[in-house]
Each structure stands twice: as structure tokens, then as C-alpha cells.
Amino acid sequence: MLFIRTTFTALALGFMLSAAAAPSPSEPVLRVSVLKLTLSDMHSEVISETLEVLRRRLSNYRLIVSSDDLEAQHLAAQRGTADLFIGTAGFYWEIHQKGFTALGTLASPMAPNPNEGMAGAIIVRRSDAQIKTLEDLKGKSAAVTRKDAFMNAQTALGEISARGWDPDNFFSRIEEVGRPMERVVEAVATGRVDAGLVKAGLMELMLAVGSPFAKEIRVLEPRSGDSMKYLHTSSAYPGWTVIASAGLPPETLRNVTMALYAISPEEIWHSQWLPATDFARIDKLFKELRFGPYEYLRHWTAERIWKEYSLWILLFAAALLFGLLHTIRSDMLVRRRTAELAAASDRLNRLEKASVTAQLSNIVAHELLQPISAAGYYLAAIDKLLARNPNAFNTALGQQLSALCGKTRTTLQRCSTIIERVRLYARSRASTPAKIELSSFIRVLADRLKQMHSLKIPPLLKLQPGAVLADAVELEVLLTNLLKNASEAAASADVPYVELDMDTLPNGAVKLTITNSCQPLTPAEQEALSSPLHSSKENGLGLGLAVVRSIAERNETDLLLSEDVPGIFRVVLTFQQTDPRQEGAAL
């Protein structure tokens, strides 16, 4: 097994001369890190001669050259222990975002375009007739110097990715054999692996030096159509590159750049250093392989998720927020509409109840008229019987009977009047108002209600003289309901009282205020005061306030119900000075 593992003597001598020079202490130092070179690096002579020319032309600087592997170069770039690097374009692209600058890229007779100075070659055994295309290598084994080597592994794996296959799972096994790269050729030639990933030009160099393994190897699917003259399988990329560190002084950077571009092809084996203009192909390669600056694509971190899906995340968040707001808004609208529908339904039920009650009232009024009339006839019969027996009036029983008959007749007449008023309402006929002295009317009504035990709390009367235009029966019904309600509400208060206050306003209208104590009303109870047929009493029908409002509206009387102070309820009636119906008839 034959390997040529020695480093060029010229390059080694150059390193020693650089290190052994003894310049004056005032000379600035240039620390140069060169990727380790072996015979398999066909450009080793070019790089060795380049260092020698730079040392001569930059005589004011002390060049300290070190031969480093890829890890050492990355460490030097990280720690800032090197001013210049000579390495692969892949290495440059890994560190360029940290401020490193590519000064020049090598162009040689076999690769005259600096943008196409390096490529990968996939090699197989000549005797293996089953492997004719790249696709035939799926599931086979392969060898590389190391998986992260740009010159051979990454360029070749990039071709596999460009064909649409997963480079991480294309081969069943990838064996790292280390440097020199001839070891990869040996692994393929001896049958240890099915294929090898090497850099373009290695096979030509090994054939030139008579390597026995090179004769047993062929390059799979050699590419044509670019400026690269070596046999290669992958696309071509920029090759060897001189890199300046971020901290290099501008004047030194200028001097090194001028010295580098001043090197003639004759000085470095007909090669030259030129500016490369297409590092984007390396960026694309690294992105496809998820390597270097795109290493994060191999890991699902929060940063990667945000970088790749930030737009979708924002759109989803916006849609989610919109949906949440729409749901809240819709829920609010549904609740509002449901409450409005319930209120409307309740109002409709109350109106239907009021309509049915009105119809029943008409029926009851019609049916009660005959029994009341009959009772009146019975009273008239009793009067005639008493008149036929004059002696009966002389007895105490006769006198009591006569008095009771009179009171009963008066009550029946009032009932007949109320019934007739209900029938007038049903026939939509207006009653005839009369001028009534309100204070006297209220006193008589209060006394009557006391005698009938209809008032639990007797009212305190603070009345001033004042006349109003109203129907006496309607006015009696209105005030009776209000006084009874006020008395019953005051009976449940801690300090029960009912007070009536009457004043005449400057415009002649009469204002009657009924104030009573009560239990504080809840907001729902206050709102229910305006609802028809609502009653807080256990056996109430809710007709009282409905009747009061109806009578007040018919007589153009303002009615106001309020609880200004918790526990103090007030009803305000404002009677107009004139009869509005007469004014309407006059108009």
C-alpha cells in the first residue's frame, strides 16, 4: 500500500524561512494560516510560490506562516490569531459574515475561471459494471476524507442534492478515512466501499505520478460545459482563496491586495490570483446541504420556525385574533339580540294578556250589569214593602234596614257607573269631564277608603285648594289605585308613612304628589314599573298601574313614577288646566 504523505520541500522551506527570519522589532507582523497541503493538492506548488513572492514584496512585514487543518483555521478565525488565511472558498463563506474579506481566488491553466476553480468528482471501480449512473449509487457505501470537507465531500453531495435526492440518506454508509485524499481512492480500489468523493484533478495527478490505484478508478458521469478541464461530477465553485481577517488595518489590506494581484502567472506556475464574483453558488450549496450558516435548518428551533414561517405565524395569529374578536362580538350580539327578543316576547305576552284582560273585562262588565240591576230591583222591592208597613220604620230594625238599603243602593249605583264606563271604553266613547275640587275629592275618597279598611297606612294630607277637569269615576279609580298601592308599600317599610301634597303651578295646572316609604327597589323592579300587567304582589294581576296609566293618558295627565332616594317612592300627577278634548274639538 503506497501513499505519498510528505509535504512539498519548497513549502516546508518557506515556512522555516518565514519563522527563522529575524526582522527588527519595528516590523509589523502578518500571521498567515494555510490549510495543510499534501501531494494530492495539485496547487501546493502555486501556494508555496505565492507565499515566497509575498514575503519578498512585503519586505516591511514579518510573515509568520502556519500550516493548519480546518479546525485550526476555524479556531484562528474565532480567536483572531491570524491576519490572512489561504483556504477553500467554502471556508471563506462560512466566516464571511463575521467581517472577513476575500482578497483573491486562484485561477490556473486547468481552471482559468476563478468562479469555477474547484469541483467534486465521484469515483467508482472500473470493474464495477453495475454502477453506470449516479442513481445506481443509491443505497451504496462511500468514502470521504471528512464529511464537512468542502473540496470533495460537500461539492459531491451538492450534486446529489441538485438531482433531487436527500444527501444525508443517499448512501447507506459514509466512511471518513482522513487525509491525504489518496486514502479515499485506496478504499474504493480495494473494494472496501462502492464509491469515493474526491476533488476534481486528483485522478489526473495520481495517474501522472504513477499511482497503481488510479488505474483501477473511473470518474462517474463526468460533466462538461464549464471552464473546469479536470474530470468532475459536480458543478464548479470558486477554489483556493486568500482571506483577510476583520481586524486587518486598511493600509495593510491595501498592501497585501496590491502585492497579491501584482504576482505574474510566470511566478506561480502560470496561475494567478483574481477576484471571484460568484460566491452565491456556494451559499446555495450550503443551504441545500444545511451546512455552515444554514446549520440551524437541521434543528427545529424557535429561531428557525420564526425565520421560515414568520409570515404564516403572523397570518395565523391575526386570523386567530380576528376569530376571537369575531366570536366575542358575535357572542355579545347574540346575547343582546336574545335579551331584546326575550324583552319583545315578554312585551308581546303582556300586550296579549292586556288584550285578553280587556276582552274579559268587557264580558264581565256585560254579565255583571244584569245581576247588579237585579239587586237594585230587590232593593226597590224592599223599599216598597217597608212603605206598605209604616210601622216598620218606627222600629230600630226597620231604620237599620232602611239605612243599609240606602248604602247598598249607593254602592250598586257606583258599580253600575264603573261598568258603564268600561262599556264606553269598549265602544270607544269619550266620557264627559267636569270641574272637580281636587282637595275635597281626595279627603272624601280617603275617608271612604278608611271606613272600608282599604288603607293599611292612613295618608297624611297636605292639600291646597285646586280644581281640575276630569271624569269623577275615572279620577276615583285612578286615585284609589295609587293610594292603595302607596299604603301597601309603606306597610313593609321600617318607618311606614304616606303623604299627599298638592300645589297649583304658575300655568294653572294642578300638581299632586304621593310620597310613601317602601323597601328599596332593585333595578329590575324599577324597570318593571314601565311594563304592562306586571305585579310584585303574590296574587296581583298587574292591572292597577295599567289602569292608572290608561286613565292618565285619556285625561292628558302627566304621570311620573320614581324612586329618587332608596326606600322613598314618589308618584307625581300633573293635571292640565283645561279639558284637552274640548280644545281638540274646537280645532
mmCIF file of N, CA and C in Angstrom, residues 369-483:
data_model
loop_
_atom_site.group_PDB
_atom_site.id
_atom_site.type_symbol
_atom_site.label_atom_id
_atom_site.label_comp_id
_atom_site.label_asym_id
_atom_site.label_seq_id
_atom_site.Cartn_x
_atom_site.Cartn_y
_atom_site.Cartn_z
ATOM 1 N N LEU A 369 -123.792 43.472 34.730
ATOM 2 C CA LEU A 369 -124.823 44.521 34.685
ATOM 3 C C LEU A 369 -126.196 43.977 35.071
ATOM 4 N N GLN A 370 -126.508 42.790 34.615
ATOM 5 C CA GLN A 370 -127.821 42.213 34.944
ATOM 6 C C GLN A 370 -127.943 41.868 36.424
ATOM 7 N N PRO A 371 -126.959 41.159 37.042
ATOM 8 C CA PRO A 371 -127.083 40.897 38.487
ATOM 9 C C PRO A 371 -127.169 42.177 39.315
ATOM 10 N N ILE A 372 -126.417 43.208 38.931
ATOM 11 C CA ILE A 372 -126.467 44.461 39.683
ATOM 12 C C ILE A 372 -127.831 45.111 39.515
ATOM 13 N N SER A 373 -128.336 45.048 38.282
ATOM 14 C CA SER A 373 -129.692 45.603 38.060
ATOM 15 C C SER A 373 -130.721 44.838 38.874
ATOM 16 N N ALA A 374 -130.569 43.508 38.911
ATOM 17 C CA ALA A 374 -131.492 42.695 39.701
ATOM 18 C C ALA A 374 -131.402 43.044 41.164
ATOM 19 N N ALA A 375 -130.165 43.231 41.675
ATOM 20 C CA ALA A 375 -130.000 43.618 43.087
ATOM 21 C C ALA A 375 -130.676 44.957 43.348
ATOM 22 N N GLY A 376 -130.611 45.873 42.364
ATOM 23 C CA GLY A 376 -131.294 47.160 42.527
ATOM 24 C C GLY A 376 -132.798 46.978 42.594
ATOM 25 N N TYR A 377 -133.324 46.085 41.797
ATOM 26 C CA TYR A 377 -134.749 45.811 41.839
ATOM 27 C C TYR A 377 -135.148 45.206 43.183
ATOM 28 N N TYR A 378 -134.284 44.328 43.716
ATOM 29 C CA TYR A 378 -134.589 43.745 45.029
ATOM 30 C C TYR A 378 -134.638 44.822 46.100
ATOM 31 N N LEU A 379 -133.725 45.791 46.028
ATOM 32 C CA LEU A 379 -133.722 46.887 46.997
ATOM 33 C C LEU A 379 -134.988 47.730 46.847
ATOM 34 N N ALA A 380 -135.369 47.961 45.573
ATOM 35 C CA ALA A 380 -136.619 48.720 45.345
ATOM 36 C C ALA A 380 -137.815 47.979 45.916
ATOM 37 N N ALA A 381 -137.797 46.630 45.796
ATOM 38 C CA ALA A 381 -138.893 45.832 46.356
ATOM 39 C C ALA A 381 -138.920 45.942 47.867
ATOM 40 N N ILE A 382 -137.727 45.931 48.484
ATOM 41 C CA ILE A 382 -137.673 46.072 49.946
ATOM 42 C C ILE A 382 -138.222 47.443 50.363
ATOM 43 N N ASP A 383 -137.877 48.484 49.619
ATOM 44 C CA ASP A 383 -138.397 49.821 49.945
ATOM 45 C C ASP A 383 -139.910 49.854 49.863
ATOM 46 N N LYS A 384 -140.496 49.227 48.829
ATOM 47 C CA LYS A 384 -141.966 49.212 48.709
ATOM 48 C C LYS A 384 -142.609 48.441 49.841
ATOM 49 N N LEU A 385 -141.970 47.321 50.234
ATOM 50 C CA LEU A 385 -142.531 46.552 51.351
ATOM 51 C C LEU A 385 -142.506 47.371 52.633
ATOM 52 N N LEU A 386 -141.398 48.103 52.821
ATOM 53 C CA LEU A 386 -141.326 48.946 54.022
ATOM 54 C C LEU A 386 -142.336 50.077 53.952
ATOM 55 N N ALA A 387 -142.583 50.595 52.734
ATOM 56 C CA ALA A 387 -143.547 51.695 52.590
ATOM 57 C C ALA A 387 -144.966 51.209 52.872
ATOM 58 N N ARG A 388 -145.275 49.968 52.540
ATOM 59 C CA ARG A 388 -146.612 49.437 52.825
ATOM 60 C C ARG A 388 -146.829 49.210 54.320
ATOM 61 N N ASN A 389 -145.801 49.098 55.062
ATOM 62 C CA ASN A 389 -145.920 48.874 56.508
ATOM 63 C C ASN A 389 -145.238 50.023 57.225
ATOM 64 N N PRO A 390 -145.961 51.137 57.398
ATOM 65 C CA PRO A 390 -145.334 52.328 58.014
ATOM 66 C C PRO A 390 -144.799 52.072 59.400
ATOM 67 N N ASN A 391 -145.434 51.122 60.109
ATOM 68 C CA ASN A 391 -144.973 50.878 61.481
ATOM 69 C C ASN A 391 -143.550 50.308 61.510
ATOM 70 N N ALA A 392 -143.157 49.740 60.394
ATOM 71 C CA ALA A 392 -141.809 49.140 60.385
ATOM 72 C C ALA A 392 -140.707 50.184 60.515
ATOM 73 N N PHE A 393 -140.995 51.430 60.037
ATOM 74 C CA PHE A 393 -139.971 52.472 60.134
ATOM 75 C C PHE A 393 -139.775 52.965 61.558
ATOM 76 N N ASN A 394 -140.819 52.645 62.408
ATOM 77 C CA ASN A 394 -140.720 53.129 63.791
ATOM 78 C C ASN A 394 -139.836 52.248 64.647
ATOM 79 N N THR A 395 -139.533 51.071 64.176
ATOM 80 C CA THR A 395 -138.677 50.156 64.960
ATOM 81 C C THR A 395 -137.206 50.380 64.604
ATOM 82 N N ALA A 396 -136.337 50.007 65.515
ATOM 83 C CA ALA A 396 -134.885 50.152 65.275
ATOM 84 C C ALA A 396 -134.426 49.265 64.134
ATOM 85 N N LEU A 397 -134.970 48.065 64.024
ATOM 86 C CA LEU A 397 -134.594 47.165 62.947
ATOM 87 C C LEU A 397 -134.988 47.740 61.608
ATOM 88 N N GLY A 398 -136.160 48.345 61.542
ATOM 89 C CA GLY A 398 -136.608 48.927 60.280
ATOM 90 C C GLY A 398 -135.733 50.072 59.856
ATOM 91 N N GLN A 399 -135.360 50.887 60.823
ATOM 92 C CA GLN A 399 -134.489 52.024 60.479
ATOM 93 C C GLN A 399 -133.106 51.539 59.994
ATOM 94 N N GLN A 400 -132.556 50.493 60.696
ATOM 95 C CA GLN A 400 -131.258 49.964 60.259
ATOM 96 C C GLN A 400 -131.361 49.337 58.872
ATOM 97 N N LEU A 401 -132.449 48.650 58.629
ATOM 98 C CA LEU A 401 -132.638 48.020 57.335
ATOM 99 C C LEU A 401 -132.742 49.044 56.224
ATOM 100 N N SER A 402 -133.465 50.143 56.523
ATOM 101 C CA SER A 402 -133.611 51.195 55.534
ATOM 102 C C SER A 402 -132.258 51.857 55.228
ATOM 103 N N ALA A 403 -131.458 52.064 56.291
ATOM 104 C CA ALA A 403 -130.130 52.686 56.087
ATOM 105 C C ALA A 403 -129.223 51.778 55.270
ATOM 106 N N LEU A 404 -129.246 50.475 55.573
ATOM 107 C CA LEU A 404 -128.425 49.541 54.819
ATOM 108 C C LEU A 404 -128.849 49.469 53.359
ATOM 109 N N CYS A 405 -130.154 49.549 53.152
ATOM 110 C CA CYS A 405 -130.628 49.528 51.774
ATOM 111 C C CYS A 405 -130.145 50.759 51.020
ATOM 112 N N GLY A 406 -130.084 51.890 51.686
ATOM 113 C CA GLY A 406 -129.608 53.116 51.040
ATOM 114 C C GLY A 406 -128.133 53.020 50.668
ATOM 115 N N LYS A 407 -127.347 52.504 51.606
ATOM 116 C CA LYS A 407 -125.916 52.366 51.324
ATOM 117 C C LYS A 407 -125.668 51.346 50.200
ATOM 118 N N THR A 408 -126.426 50.276 50.262
ATOM 119 C CA THR A 408 -126.270 49.254 49.216
ATOM 120 C C THR A 408 -126.658 49.821 47.868
ATOM 121 N N ARG A 409 -127.705 50.622 47.832
ATOM 122 C CA ARG A 409 -128.132 51.222 46.571
ATOM 123 C C ARG A 409 -127.040 52.160 46.027
ATOM 124 N N THR A 410 -126.432 52.927 46.966
ATOM 125 C CA THR A 410 -125.343 53.833 46.525
ATOM 126 C C THR A 410 -124.169 53.049 45.949
ATOM 127 N N THR A 411 -123.821 51.950 46.629
ATOM 128 C CA THR A 411 -122.717 51.119 46.148
ATOM 129 C C THR A 411 -123.030 50.507 44.789
ATOM 130 N N LEU A 412 -124.281 50.058 44.638
ATOM 131 C CA LEU A 412 -124.671 49.468 43.363
ATOM 132 C C LEU A 412 -124.654 50.505 42.248
ATOM 133 N N GLN A 413 -125.056 51.731 42.602
ATOM 134 C CA GLN A 413 -125.008 52.779 41.585
ATOM 135 C C GLN A 413 -123.576 53.057 41.138
ATOM 136 N N ARG A 414 -122.610 53.039 42.096
ATOM 137 C CA ARG A 414 -121.217 53.238 41.741
ATOM 138 C C ARG A 414 -120.709 52.092 40.866
ATOM 139 N N CYS A 415 -121.123 50.879 41.235
ATOM 140 C CA CYS A 415 -120.725 49.727 40.413
ATOM 141 C C CYS A 415 -121.285 49.856 38.996
ATOM 142 N N SER A 416 -122.541 50.275 38.910
ATOM 143 C CA SER A 416 -123.157 50.420 37.595
ATOM 144 C C SER A 416 -122.448 51.495 36.789
ATOM 145 N N THR A 417 -122.052 52.569 37.464
ATOM 146 C CA THR A 417 -121.337 53.639 36.766
ATOM 147 C C THR A 417 -119.989 53.152 36.231
ATOM 148 N N ILE A 418 -119.254 52.377 37.067
ATOM 149 C CA ILE A 418 -117.953 51.857 36.628
ATOM 150 C C ILE A 418 -118.132 50.890 35.475
ATOM 151 N N ILE A 419 -119.137 50.033 35.578
ATOM 152 C CA ILE A 419 -119.376 49.070 34.499
ATOM 153 C C ILE A 419 -119.741 49.788 33.216
ATOM 154 N N GLU A 420 -120.580 50.807 33.356
ATOM 155 C CA GLU A 420 -120.959 51.565 32.167
ATOM 156 C C GLU A 420 -119.746 52.276 31.565
ATOM 157 N N ARG A 421 -118.813 52.719 32.407
ATOM 158 C CA ARG A 421 -117.595 53.362 31.888
ATOM 159 C C ARG A 421 -116.740 52.351 31.118
ATOM 160 N N VAL A 422 -116.644 51.121 31.635
ATOM 161 C CA VAL A 422 -115.909 50.082 30.917
ATOM 162 C C VAL A 422 -116.547 49.820 29.570
ATOM 163 N N ARG A 423 -117.845 49.795 29.522
ATOM 164 C CA ARG A 423 -118.531 49.558 28.254
ATOM 165 C C ARG A 423 -118.334 50.732 27.292
ATOM 166 N N LEU A 424 -118.256 51.932 27.850
ATOM 167 C CA LEU A 424 -117.960 53.083 26.996
ATOM 168 C C LEU A 424 -116.556 52.968 26.399
ATOM 169 N N TYR A 425 -115.574 52.477 27.227
ATOM 170 C CA TYR A 425 -114.223 52.262 26.694
ATOM 171 C C TYR A 425 -114.251 51.283 25.546
ATOM 172 N N ALA A 426 -115.010 50.194 25.736
ATOM 173 C CA ALA A 426 -115.081 49.172 24.687
ATOM 174 C C ALA A 426 -115.683 49.734 23.421
ATOM 175 N N ARG A 427 -116.665 50.692 23.588
ATOM 176 C CA ARG A 427 -117.297 51.282 22.400
ATOM 177 C C ARG A 427 -116.559 52.523 21.928
ATOM 178 N N SER A 428 -115.373 52.795 22.566
ATOM 179 C CA SER A 428 -114.523 53.936 22.211
ATOM 180 C C SER A 428 -115.267 55.257 22.303
ATOM 181 N N ARG A 429 -116.111 55.378 23.288
ATOM 182 C CA ARG A 429 -116.818 56.630 23.514
ATOM 183 C C ARG A 429 -116.175 57.395 24.652
ATOM 184 N N ALA A 430 -115.990 58.679 24.460
ATOM 185 C CA ALA A 430 -115.326 59.507 25.468
ATOM 186 C C ALA A 430 -116.294 59.860 26.587
ATOM 187 N N SER A 431 -115.718 59.931 27.801
ATOM 188 C CA SER A 431 -116.527 60.374 28.948
ATOM 189 C C SER A 431 -116.582 61.896 28.967
ATOM 190 N N THR A 432 -117.498 62.422 29.766
ATOM 191 C CA THR A 432 -117.665 63.874 29.851
ATOM 192 C C THR A 432 -117.016 64.375 31.124
ATOM 193 N N PRO A 433 -115.897 65.153 31.030
ATOM 194 C CA PRO A 433 -115.237 65.635 32.252
ATOM 195 C C PRO A 433 -116.035 66.767 32.891
ATOM 196 N N ALA A 434 -115.776 66.933 34.160
ATOM 197 C CA ALA A 434 -116.411 68.010 34.917
ATOM 198 C C ALA A 434 -115.377 68.647 35.824
ATOM 199 N N LYS A 435 -115.662 69.838 36.236
ATOM 200 C CA LYS A 435 -114.731 70.549 37.112
ATOM 201 C C LYS A 435 -114.886 69.991 38.526
ATOM 202 N N ILE A 436 -113.791 69.523 39.090
ATOM 203 C CA ILE A 436 -113.803 68.869 40.398
ATOM 204 C C ILE A 436 -112.793 69.573 41.288
ATOM 205 N N GLU A 437 -113.256 69.901 42.519
ATOM 206 C CA GLU A 437 -112.343 70.475 43.513
ATOM 207 C C GLU A 437 -111.540 69.313 44.090
ATOM 208 N N LEU A 438 -110.233 69.217 43.691
ATOM 209 C CA LEU A 438 -109.446 68.016 43.928
ATOM 210 C C LEU A 438 -109.187 67.762 45.409
ATOM 211 N N SER A 439 -108.921 68.793 46.203
ATOM 212 C CA SER A 439 -108.598 68.574 47.620
ATOM 213 C C SER A 439 -109.779 67.975 48.364
ATOM 214 N N SER A 440 -110.981 68.507 48.115
ATOM 215 C CA SER A 440 -112.167 67.950 48.772
ATOM 216 C C SER A 440 -112.430 66.528 48.293
ATOM 217 N N PHE A 441 -112.243 66.306 46.989
ATOM 218 C CA PHE A 441 -112.464 64.985 46.423
ATOM 219 C C PHE A 441 -111.537 63.952 47.074
ATOM 220 N N ILE A 442 -110.282 64.337 47.304
ATOM 221 C CA ILE A 442 -109.323 63.405 47.899
ATOM 222 C C ILE A 442 -109.681 63.119 49.353
ATOM 223 N N ARG A 443 -110.113 64.145 50.097
ATOM 224 C CA ARG A 443 -110.476 63.925 51.512
ATOM 225 C C ARG A 443 -111.654 62.952 51.630
ATOM 226 N N VAL A 444 -112.678 63.148 50.788
ATOM 227 C CA VAL A 444 -113.839 62.252 50.830
ATOM 228 C C VAL A 444 -113.413 60.827 50.461
ATOM 229 N N LEU A 445 -112.571 60.706 49.435
ATOM 230 C CA LEU A 445 -112.134 59.381 48.995
ATOM 231 C C LEU A 445 -111.286 58.704 50.066
ATOM 232 N N ALA A 446 -110.410 59.473 50.735
ATOM 233 C CA ALA A 446 -109.578 58.889 51.789
ATOM 234 C C ALA A 446 -110.417 58.403 52.948
ATOM 235 N N ASP A 447 -111.444 59.188 53.328
ATOM 236 C CA ASP A 447 -112.319 58.760 54.426
ATOM 237 C C ASP A 447 -113.071 57.487 54.058
ATOM 238 N N ARG A 448 -113.541 57.438 52.836
ATOM 239 C CA ARG A 448 -114.291 56.258 52.414
ATOM 240 C C ARG A 448 -113.389 55.017 52.440
ATOM 241 N N LEU A 449 -112.132 55.159 51.948
ATOM 242 C CA LEU A 449 -111.223 54.023 51.941
ATOM 243 C C LEU A 449 -110.855 53.588 53.357
ATOM 244 N N LYS A 450 -110.774 54.559 54.274
ATOM 245 C CA LYS A 450 -110.502 54.198 55.678
ATOM 246 C C LYS A 450 -111.660 53.384 56.253
ATOM 247 N N GLN A 451 -112.890 53.846 55.978
ATOM 248 C CA GLN A 451 -114.049 53.134 56.501
ATOM 249 C C GLN A 451 -114.143 51.716 55.933
ATOM 250 N N MET A 452 -113.695 51.563 54.670
ATOM 251 C CA MET A 452 -113.731 50.242 54.042
ATOM 252 C C MET A 452 -112.489 49.407 54.389
ATOM 253 N N HIS A 453 -111.600 49.968 55.256
ATOM 254 C CA HIS A 453 -110.373 49.285 55.669
ATOM 255 C C HIS A 453 -109.488 48.899 54.465
ATOM 256 N N SER A 454 -109.523 49.757 53.444
ATOM 257 C CA SER A 454 -108.704 49.505 52.252
ATOM 258 C C SER A 454 -107.307 50.080 52.368
ATOM 259 N N LEU A 455 -107.068 50.942 53.395
ATOM 260 C CA LEU A 455 -105.772 51.581 53.570
ATOM 261 C C LEU A 455 -105.115 51.062 54.837
ATOM 262 N N LYS A 456 -103.951 50.394 54.687
ATOM 263 C CA LYS A 456 -103.214 49.916 55.849
ATOM 264 C C LYS A 456 -102.523 51.061 56.573
ATOM 265 N N ILE A 457 -102.062 52.059 55.838
ATOM 266 C CA ILE A 457 -101.389 53.232 56.402
ATOM 267 C C ILE A 457 -102.183 54.459 55.977
ATOM 268 N N PRO A 458 -102.859 55.138 56.914
ATOM 269 C CA PRO A 458 -103.632 56.343 56.549
ATOM 270 C C PRO A 458 -102.700 57.423 56.019
ATOM 271 N N PRO A 459 -103.107 58.110 54.969
ATOM 272 C CA PRO A 459 -102.226 59.134 54.382
ATOM 273 C C PRO A 459 -102.271 60.439 55.166
ATOM 274 N N LEU A 460 -101.129 61.146 55.112
ATOM 275 C CA LEU A 460 -101.034 62.486 55.667
ATOM 276 C C LEU A 460 -101.328 63.461 54.535
ATOM 277 N N LEU A 461 -102.373 64.268 54.709
ATOM 278 C CA LEU A 461 -102.840 65.134 53.629
ATOM 279 C C LEU A 461 -102.308 66.543 53.803
ATOM 280 N N LYS A 462 -101.598 67.025 52.788
ATOM 281 C CA LYS A 462 -101.139 68.414 52.745
ATOM 282 C C LYS A 462 -101.664 69.018 51.454
ATOM 283 N N LEU A 463 -102.961 69.366 51.483
ATOM 284 C CA LEU A 463 -103.645 69.739 50.257
ATOM 285 C C LEU A 463 -103.977 71.214 50.238
ATOM 286 N N GLN A 464 -103.776 71.816 49.090
ATOM 287 C CA GLN A 464 -104.178 73.192 48.846
ATOM 288 C C GLN A 464 -105.389 73.167 47.922
ATOM 289 N N PRO A 465 -106.251 74.136 48.000
ATOM 290 C CA PRO A 465 -107.420 74.150 47.110
ATOM 291 C C PRO A 465 -106.972 74.201 45.651
ATOM 292 N N GLY A 466 -107.670 73.464 44.811
ATOM 293 C CA GLY A 466 -107.349 73.450 43.387
ATOM 294 C C GLY A 466 -108.354 72.607 42.635
ATOM 295 N N ALA A 467 -108.843 73.131 41.528
ATOM 296 C CA ALA A 467 -109.841 72.425 40.724
ATOM 297 C C ALA A 467 -109.193 71.850 39.476
ATOM 298 N N VAL A 468 -109.736 70.680 39.054
ATOM 299 C CA VAL A 468 -109.252 70.028 37.848
ATOM 300 C C VAL A 468 -110.445 69.606 37.003
ATOM 301 N N LEU A 469 -110.214 69.449 35.698
ATOM 302 C CA LEU A 469 -111.228 68.933 34.788
ATOM 303 C C LEU A 469 -110.976 67.442 34.614
ATOM 304 N N ALA A 470 -111.917 66.592 35.065
ATOM 305 C CA ALA A 470 -111.751 65.146 34.975
ATOM 306 C C ALA A 470 -113.099 64.480 35.145
ATOM 307 N N ASP A 471 -113.151 63.245 34.713
ATOM 308 C CA ASP A 471 -114.323 62.421 34.965
ATOM 309 C C ASP A 471 -114.232 61.907 36.391
ATOM 310 N N ALA A 472 -115.285 62.078 37.166
ATOM 311 C CA ALA A 472 -115.260 61.744 38.586
ATOM 312 C C ALA A 472 -114.988 60.270 38.815
ATOM 313 N N VAL A 473 -115.597 59.417 38.009
ATOM 314 C CA VAL A 473 -115.402 57.977 38.188
ATOM 315 C C VAL A 473 -113.962 57.588 37.860
ATOM 316 N N GLU A 474 -113.467 58.093 36.721
ATOM 317 C CA GLU A 474 -112.095 57.777 36.349
ATOM 318 C C GLU A 474 -111.114 58.302 37.377
ATOM 319 N N LEU A 475 -111.365 59.518 37.872
ATOM 320 C CA LEU A 475 -110.471 60.102 38.875
ATOM 321 C C LEU A 475 -110.484 59.275 40.152
ATOM 322 N N GLU A 476 -111.654 58.780 40.533
ATOM 323 C CA GLU A 476 -111.753 57.947 41.738
ATOM 324 C C GLU A 476 -110.976 56.648 41.561
ATOM 325 N N VAL A 477 -111.143 56.003 40.408
ATOM 326 C CA VAL A 477 -110.414 54.755 40.157
ATOM 327 C C VAL A 477 -108.901 55.009 40.167
ATOM 328 N N LEU A 478 -108.468 56.088 39.529
ATOM 329 C CA LEU A 478 -107.032 56.416 39.459
ATOM 330 C C LEU A 478 -106.453 56.623 40.844
ATOM 331 N N LEU A 479 -107.090 57.491 41.646
ATOM 332 C CA LEU A 479 -106.554 57.812 42.976
ATOM 333 C C LEU A 479 -106.673 56.632 43.924
ATOM 334 N N THR A 480 -107.745 55.824 43.795
ATOM 335 C CA THR A 480 -107.897 54.662 44.671
ATOM 336 C C THR A 480 -106.744 53.681 44.472
ATOM 337 N N ASN A 481 -106.404 53.419 43.219
ATOM 338 C CA ASN A 481 -105.288 52.504 42.950
ATOM 339 C C ASN A 481 -103.982 53.040 43.512
ATOM 340 N N LEU A 482 -103.735 54.337 43.302
ATOM 341 C CA LEU A 482 -102.463 54.909 43.766
ATOM 342 C C LEU A 482 -102.379 54.919 45.279
ATOM 343 N N LEU A 483 -103.484 55.274 45.959
ATOM 344 C CA LEU A 483 -103.470 55.326 47.424
ATOM 345 C C LEU A 483 -103.315 53.935 48.025
#
